[in-house]
Short mmCIF file of C-alpha atoms in Angstrom, two decimals:
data_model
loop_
_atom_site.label_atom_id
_atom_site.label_comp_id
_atom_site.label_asym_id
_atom_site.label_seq_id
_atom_site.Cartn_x
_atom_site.Cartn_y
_atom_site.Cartn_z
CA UNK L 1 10.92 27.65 13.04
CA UNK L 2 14.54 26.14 12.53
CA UNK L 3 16.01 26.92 8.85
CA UNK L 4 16.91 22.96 8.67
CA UNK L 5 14.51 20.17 8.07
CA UNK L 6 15.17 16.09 8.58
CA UNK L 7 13.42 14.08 7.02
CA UNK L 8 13.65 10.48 7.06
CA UNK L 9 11.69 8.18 4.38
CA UNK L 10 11.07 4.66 2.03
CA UNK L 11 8.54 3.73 -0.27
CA UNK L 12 8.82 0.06 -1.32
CA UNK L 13 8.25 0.17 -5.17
CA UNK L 14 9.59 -1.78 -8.11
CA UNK L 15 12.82 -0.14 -9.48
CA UNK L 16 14.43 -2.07 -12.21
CA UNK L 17 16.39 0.67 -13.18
CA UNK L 18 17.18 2.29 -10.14
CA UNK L 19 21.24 2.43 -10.70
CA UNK L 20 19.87 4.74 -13.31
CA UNK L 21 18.26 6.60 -11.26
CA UNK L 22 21.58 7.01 -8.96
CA UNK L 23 22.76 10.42 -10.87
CA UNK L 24 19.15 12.48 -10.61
CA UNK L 25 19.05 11.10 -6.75
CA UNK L 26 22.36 13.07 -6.60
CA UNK L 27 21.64 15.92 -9.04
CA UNK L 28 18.74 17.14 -7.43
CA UNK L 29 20.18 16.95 -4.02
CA UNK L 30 23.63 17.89 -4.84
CA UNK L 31 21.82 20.99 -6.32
CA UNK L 32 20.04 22.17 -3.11
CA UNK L 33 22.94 21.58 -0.25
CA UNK L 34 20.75 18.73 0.47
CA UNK L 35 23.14 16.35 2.79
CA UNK L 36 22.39 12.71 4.61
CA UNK L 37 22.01 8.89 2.58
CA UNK L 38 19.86 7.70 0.38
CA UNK L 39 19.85 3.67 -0.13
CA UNK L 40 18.30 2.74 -3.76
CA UNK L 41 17.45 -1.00 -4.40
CA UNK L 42 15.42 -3.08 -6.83
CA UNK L 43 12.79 -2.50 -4.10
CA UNK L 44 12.85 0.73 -3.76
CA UNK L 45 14.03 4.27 -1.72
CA UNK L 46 15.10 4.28 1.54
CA UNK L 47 17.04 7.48 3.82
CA UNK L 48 17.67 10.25 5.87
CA UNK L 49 18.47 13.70 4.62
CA UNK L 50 18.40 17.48 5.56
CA UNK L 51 18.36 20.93 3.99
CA UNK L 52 16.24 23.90 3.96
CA UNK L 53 12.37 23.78 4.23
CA UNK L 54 12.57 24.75 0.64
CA UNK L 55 15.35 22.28 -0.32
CA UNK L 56 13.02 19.25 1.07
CA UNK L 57 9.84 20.20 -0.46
CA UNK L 58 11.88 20.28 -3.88
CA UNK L 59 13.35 16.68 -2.74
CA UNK L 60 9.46 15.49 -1.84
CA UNK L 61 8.39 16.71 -5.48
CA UNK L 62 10.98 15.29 -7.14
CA UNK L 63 10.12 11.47 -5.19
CA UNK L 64 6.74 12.24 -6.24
CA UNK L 65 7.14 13.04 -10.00
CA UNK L 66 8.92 9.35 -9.67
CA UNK L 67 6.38 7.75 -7.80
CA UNK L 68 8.66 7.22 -4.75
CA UNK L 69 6.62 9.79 -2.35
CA UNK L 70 4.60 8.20 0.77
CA UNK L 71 2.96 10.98 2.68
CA UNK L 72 2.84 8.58 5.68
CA UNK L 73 6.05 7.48 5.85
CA UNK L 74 8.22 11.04 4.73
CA UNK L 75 8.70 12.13 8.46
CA UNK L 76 9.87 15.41 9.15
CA UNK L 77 11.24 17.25 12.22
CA UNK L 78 13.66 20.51 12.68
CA UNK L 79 17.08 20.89 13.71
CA UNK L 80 19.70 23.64 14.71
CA UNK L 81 22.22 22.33 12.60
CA UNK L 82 23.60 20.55 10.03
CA UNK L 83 23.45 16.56 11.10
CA UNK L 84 25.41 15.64 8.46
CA UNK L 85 28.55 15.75 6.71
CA UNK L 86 28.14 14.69 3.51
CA UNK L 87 25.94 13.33 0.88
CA UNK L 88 25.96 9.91 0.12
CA UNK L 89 23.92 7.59 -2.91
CA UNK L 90 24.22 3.82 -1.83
CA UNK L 91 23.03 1.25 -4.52
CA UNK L 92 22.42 -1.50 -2.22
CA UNK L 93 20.19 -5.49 -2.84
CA UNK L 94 17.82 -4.24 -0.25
CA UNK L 95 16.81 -0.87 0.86
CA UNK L 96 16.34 -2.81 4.47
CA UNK L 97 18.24 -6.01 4.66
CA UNK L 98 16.75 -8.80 6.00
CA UNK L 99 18.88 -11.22 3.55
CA UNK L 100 16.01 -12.25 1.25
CA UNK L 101 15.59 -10.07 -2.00
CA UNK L 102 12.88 -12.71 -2.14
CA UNK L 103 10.75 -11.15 0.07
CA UNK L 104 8.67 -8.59 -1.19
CA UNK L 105 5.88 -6.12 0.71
CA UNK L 106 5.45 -5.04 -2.87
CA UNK L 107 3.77 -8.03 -3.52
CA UNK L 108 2.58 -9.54 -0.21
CA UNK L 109 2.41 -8.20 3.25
CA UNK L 110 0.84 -7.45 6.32
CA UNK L 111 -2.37 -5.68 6.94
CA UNK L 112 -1.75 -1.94 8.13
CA UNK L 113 -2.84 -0.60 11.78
CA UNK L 114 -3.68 2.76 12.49
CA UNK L 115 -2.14 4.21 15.71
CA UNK L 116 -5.50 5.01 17.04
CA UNK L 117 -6.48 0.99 16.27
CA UNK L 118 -3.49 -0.11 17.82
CA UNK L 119 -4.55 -0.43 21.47
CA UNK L 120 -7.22 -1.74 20.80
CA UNK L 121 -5.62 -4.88 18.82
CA UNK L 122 -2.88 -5.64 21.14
CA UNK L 123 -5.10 -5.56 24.29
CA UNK L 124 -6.80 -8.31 22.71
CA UNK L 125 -5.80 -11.39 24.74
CA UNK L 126 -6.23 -13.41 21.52
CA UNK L 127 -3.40 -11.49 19.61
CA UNK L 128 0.28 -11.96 19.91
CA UNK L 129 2.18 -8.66 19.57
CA UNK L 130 5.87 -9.23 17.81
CA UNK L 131 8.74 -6.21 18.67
CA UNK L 132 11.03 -6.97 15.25
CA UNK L 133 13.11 -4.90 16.78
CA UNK L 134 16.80 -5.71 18.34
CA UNK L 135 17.86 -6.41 21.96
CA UNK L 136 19.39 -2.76 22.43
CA UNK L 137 16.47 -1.45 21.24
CA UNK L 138 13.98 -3.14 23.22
CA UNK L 139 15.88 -2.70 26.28
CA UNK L 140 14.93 1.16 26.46
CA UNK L 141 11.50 0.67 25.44
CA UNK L 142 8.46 -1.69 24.66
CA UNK L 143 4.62 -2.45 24.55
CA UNK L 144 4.11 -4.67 27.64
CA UNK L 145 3.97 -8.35 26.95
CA UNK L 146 5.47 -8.37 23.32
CA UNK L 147 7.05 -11.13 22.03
CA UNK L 148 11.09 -10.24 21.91
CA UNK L 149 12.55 -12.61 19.02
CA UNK L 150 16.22 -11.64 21.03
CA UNK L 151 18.22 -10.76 17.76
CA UNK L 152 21.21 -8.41 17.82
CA UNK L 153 20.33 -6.80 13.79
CA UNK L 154 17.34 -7.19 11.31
CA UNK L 155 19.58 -9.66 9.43
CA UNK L 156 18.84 -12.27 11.87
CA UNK L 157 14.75 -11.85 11.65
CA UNK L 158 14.44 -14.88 9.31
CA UNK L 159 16.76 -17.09 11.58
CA UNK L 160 13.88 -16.94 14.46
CA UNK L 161 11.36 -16.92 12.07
CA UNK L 162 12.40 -20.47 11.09
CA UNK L 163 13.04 -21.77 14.24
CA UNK L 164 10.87 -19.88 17.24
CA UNK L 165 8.88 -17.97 14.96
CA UNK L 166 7.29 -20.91 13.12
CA UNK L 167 6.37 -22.54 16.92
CA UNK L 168 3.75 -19.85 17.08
CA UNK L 169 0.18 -20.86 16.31
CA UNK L 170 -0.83 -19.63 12.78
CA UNK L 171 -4.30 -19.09 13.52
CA UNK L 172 -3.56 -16.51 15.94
CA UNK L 173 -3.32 -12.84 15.20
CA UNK L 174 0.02 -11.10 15.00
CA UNK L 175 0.41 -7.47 15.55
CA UNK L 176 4.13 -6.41 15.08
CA UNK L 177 6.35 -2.85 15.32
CA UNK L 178 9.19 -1.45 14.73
CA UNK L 179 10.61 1.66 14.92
CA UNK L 180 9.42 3.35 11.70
CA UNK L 181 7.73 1.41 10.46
CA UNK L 182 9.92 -0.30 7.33
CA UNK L 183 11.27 -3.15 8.83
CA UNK L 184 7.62 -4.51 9.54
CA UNK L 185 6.71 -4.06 6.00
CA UNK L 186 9.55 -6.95 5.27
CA UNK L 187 8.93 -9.18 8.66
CA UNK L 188 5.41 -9.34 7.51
CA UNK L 189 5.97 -10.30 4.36
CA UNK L 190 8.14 -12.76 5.41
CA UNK L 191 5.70 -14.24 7.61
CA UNK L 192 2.86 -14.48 5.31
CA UNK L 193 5.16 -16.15 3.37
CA UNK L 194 5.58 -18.73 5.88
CA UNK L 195 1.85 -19.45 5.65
CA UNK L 196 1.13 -16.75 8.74
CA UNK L 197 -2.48 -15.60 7.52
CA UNK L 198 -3.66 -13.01 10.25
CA UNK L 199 -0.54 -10.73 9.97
CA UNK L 200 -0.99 -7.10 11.38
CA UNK L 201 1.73 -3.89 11.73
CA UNK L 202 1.47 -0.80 13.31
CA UNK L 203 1.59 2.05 10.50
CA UNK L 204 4.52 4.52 10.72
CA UNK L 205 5.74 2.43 13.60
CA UNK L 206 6.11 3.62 17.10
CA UNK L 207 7.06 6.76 16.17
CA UNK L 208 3.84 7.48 14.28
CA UNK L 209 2.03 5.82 17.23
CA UNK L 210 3.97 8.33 20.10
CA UNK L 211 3.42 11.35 18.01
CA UNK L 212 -0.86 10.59 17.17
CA UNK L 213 -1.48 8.69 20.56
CA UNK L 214 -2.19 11.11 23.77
CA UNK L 215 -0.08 10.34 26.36
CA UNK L 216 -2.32 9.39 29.28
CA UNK L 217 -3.69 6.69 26.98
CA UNK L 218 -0.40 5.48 25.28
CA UNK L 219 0.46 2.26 25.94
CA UNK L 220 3.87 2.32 24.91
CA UNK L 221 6.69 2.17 28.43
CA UNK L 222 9.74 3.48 27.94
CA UNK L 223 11.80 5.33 25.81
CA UNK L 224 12.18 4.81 21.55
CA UNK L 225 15.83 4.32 20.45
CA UNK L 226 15.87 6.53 17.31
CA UNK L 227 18.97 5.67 15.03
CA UNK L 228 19.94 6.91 11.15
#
């Protein structure tokens, strides 16, 4: 077993005070040689970090003494080394910017998918499956037949939204993915917003779906561009 762990996380939550909670982020990492960034917002906890096995699971009870732990979305995998340089505590409007601090999967989003649900949605000829993610991305991989809104960063989401987006019939299913997972959880919310009723997003994101989903009956072709 490698002596590092990455782990890479968000929890949406409300966090009025989360510049306060800027120097115990930092404390408690600081204090285990934990390295990577950490994004705090109004909305909640967002990054990508790495330390010792022991140095995480201090991190993961420390999110969860402050209600900012979700099991399903605190992936963890090894590595051989150090990714990262430094430590770094961003206070940012939006732990994922979309450009709308409006928009809140606190308050209104999407209806979760489990991976092992998934194929079964989006092989139903009456759903329309969304990829929210950008051109680069989809360009290495996809789910055959997804809807590609064509945007370069998540910033431009609510641009297509507005204009291709809201050509879409709203009393069809919807069953989008992203990578991870987090940018669904606001593309969601902004299209229930927009009166989109039958809203659906694949938990964890592909990355939960490629690592639950058997390979001979994945659906997924290609490769997954992974980024921090």
């Amino acid at each position: 077993m490698s002596p590092l762990v990455v782990a890479a996380f968000y929890q949406f939550a409300e966090l009025p005070d989360y510049r306060e909670l800027r120097p115990a982020v930092l404390d408690v990492c600081a204090s285990n040689g934990i390295r990577g960034t950490l994004l705090l917002a109004e909305e909640g906890i967002n990054g990508t970090v790495s330390g010792s096995y022991e140095s995480i699971t201090v991190f993961k009870n420390f999110l969860f003494d402050k209600d900012l732990l979700s099991e399903s979305d605190f992936k963890v995998s090894s590595a051989d080394f150090m990714p990262f340089p430094r430590l770094k505590v961003k206070l940012k409007k939006e732990i994922v910017t979309i450009g709308n601090c409006e928009i809140n999967p606190g308050k209104k989003v999407g209806e979760y998918v489990d991976p092992l649900d998934w194929n079964q949605l989006i092989t139903d000829e009456d759903v329309l499956v969304l990829d929210t993610r950008n051109t680069y991305e989809v360009s290495i991989g996809s789910f055959e037949g997804a809807i590609q809104p064509e945007t370069t960063n998540f910033r431009e989401f609510p641009e297509w939204a507005e204009t291709e987006g809201s050509k879409l019939p709203k009393d069809k299913k919807i069953a989008m993915f992203c990578t991870g997972g987090i940018r669904c959880e606001k593309a969601s919310s902004l299209l229930k917003d927009k009166g989109f009723e039958k809203v659906f997003h694949l938990k964890g994101g592909i990355l939960n779906y490629l690592e639950k989903v058997k390979p001979e009956e994945s659906l997924w072709n290609g490769e997954c561009f992974v980024f921090d």
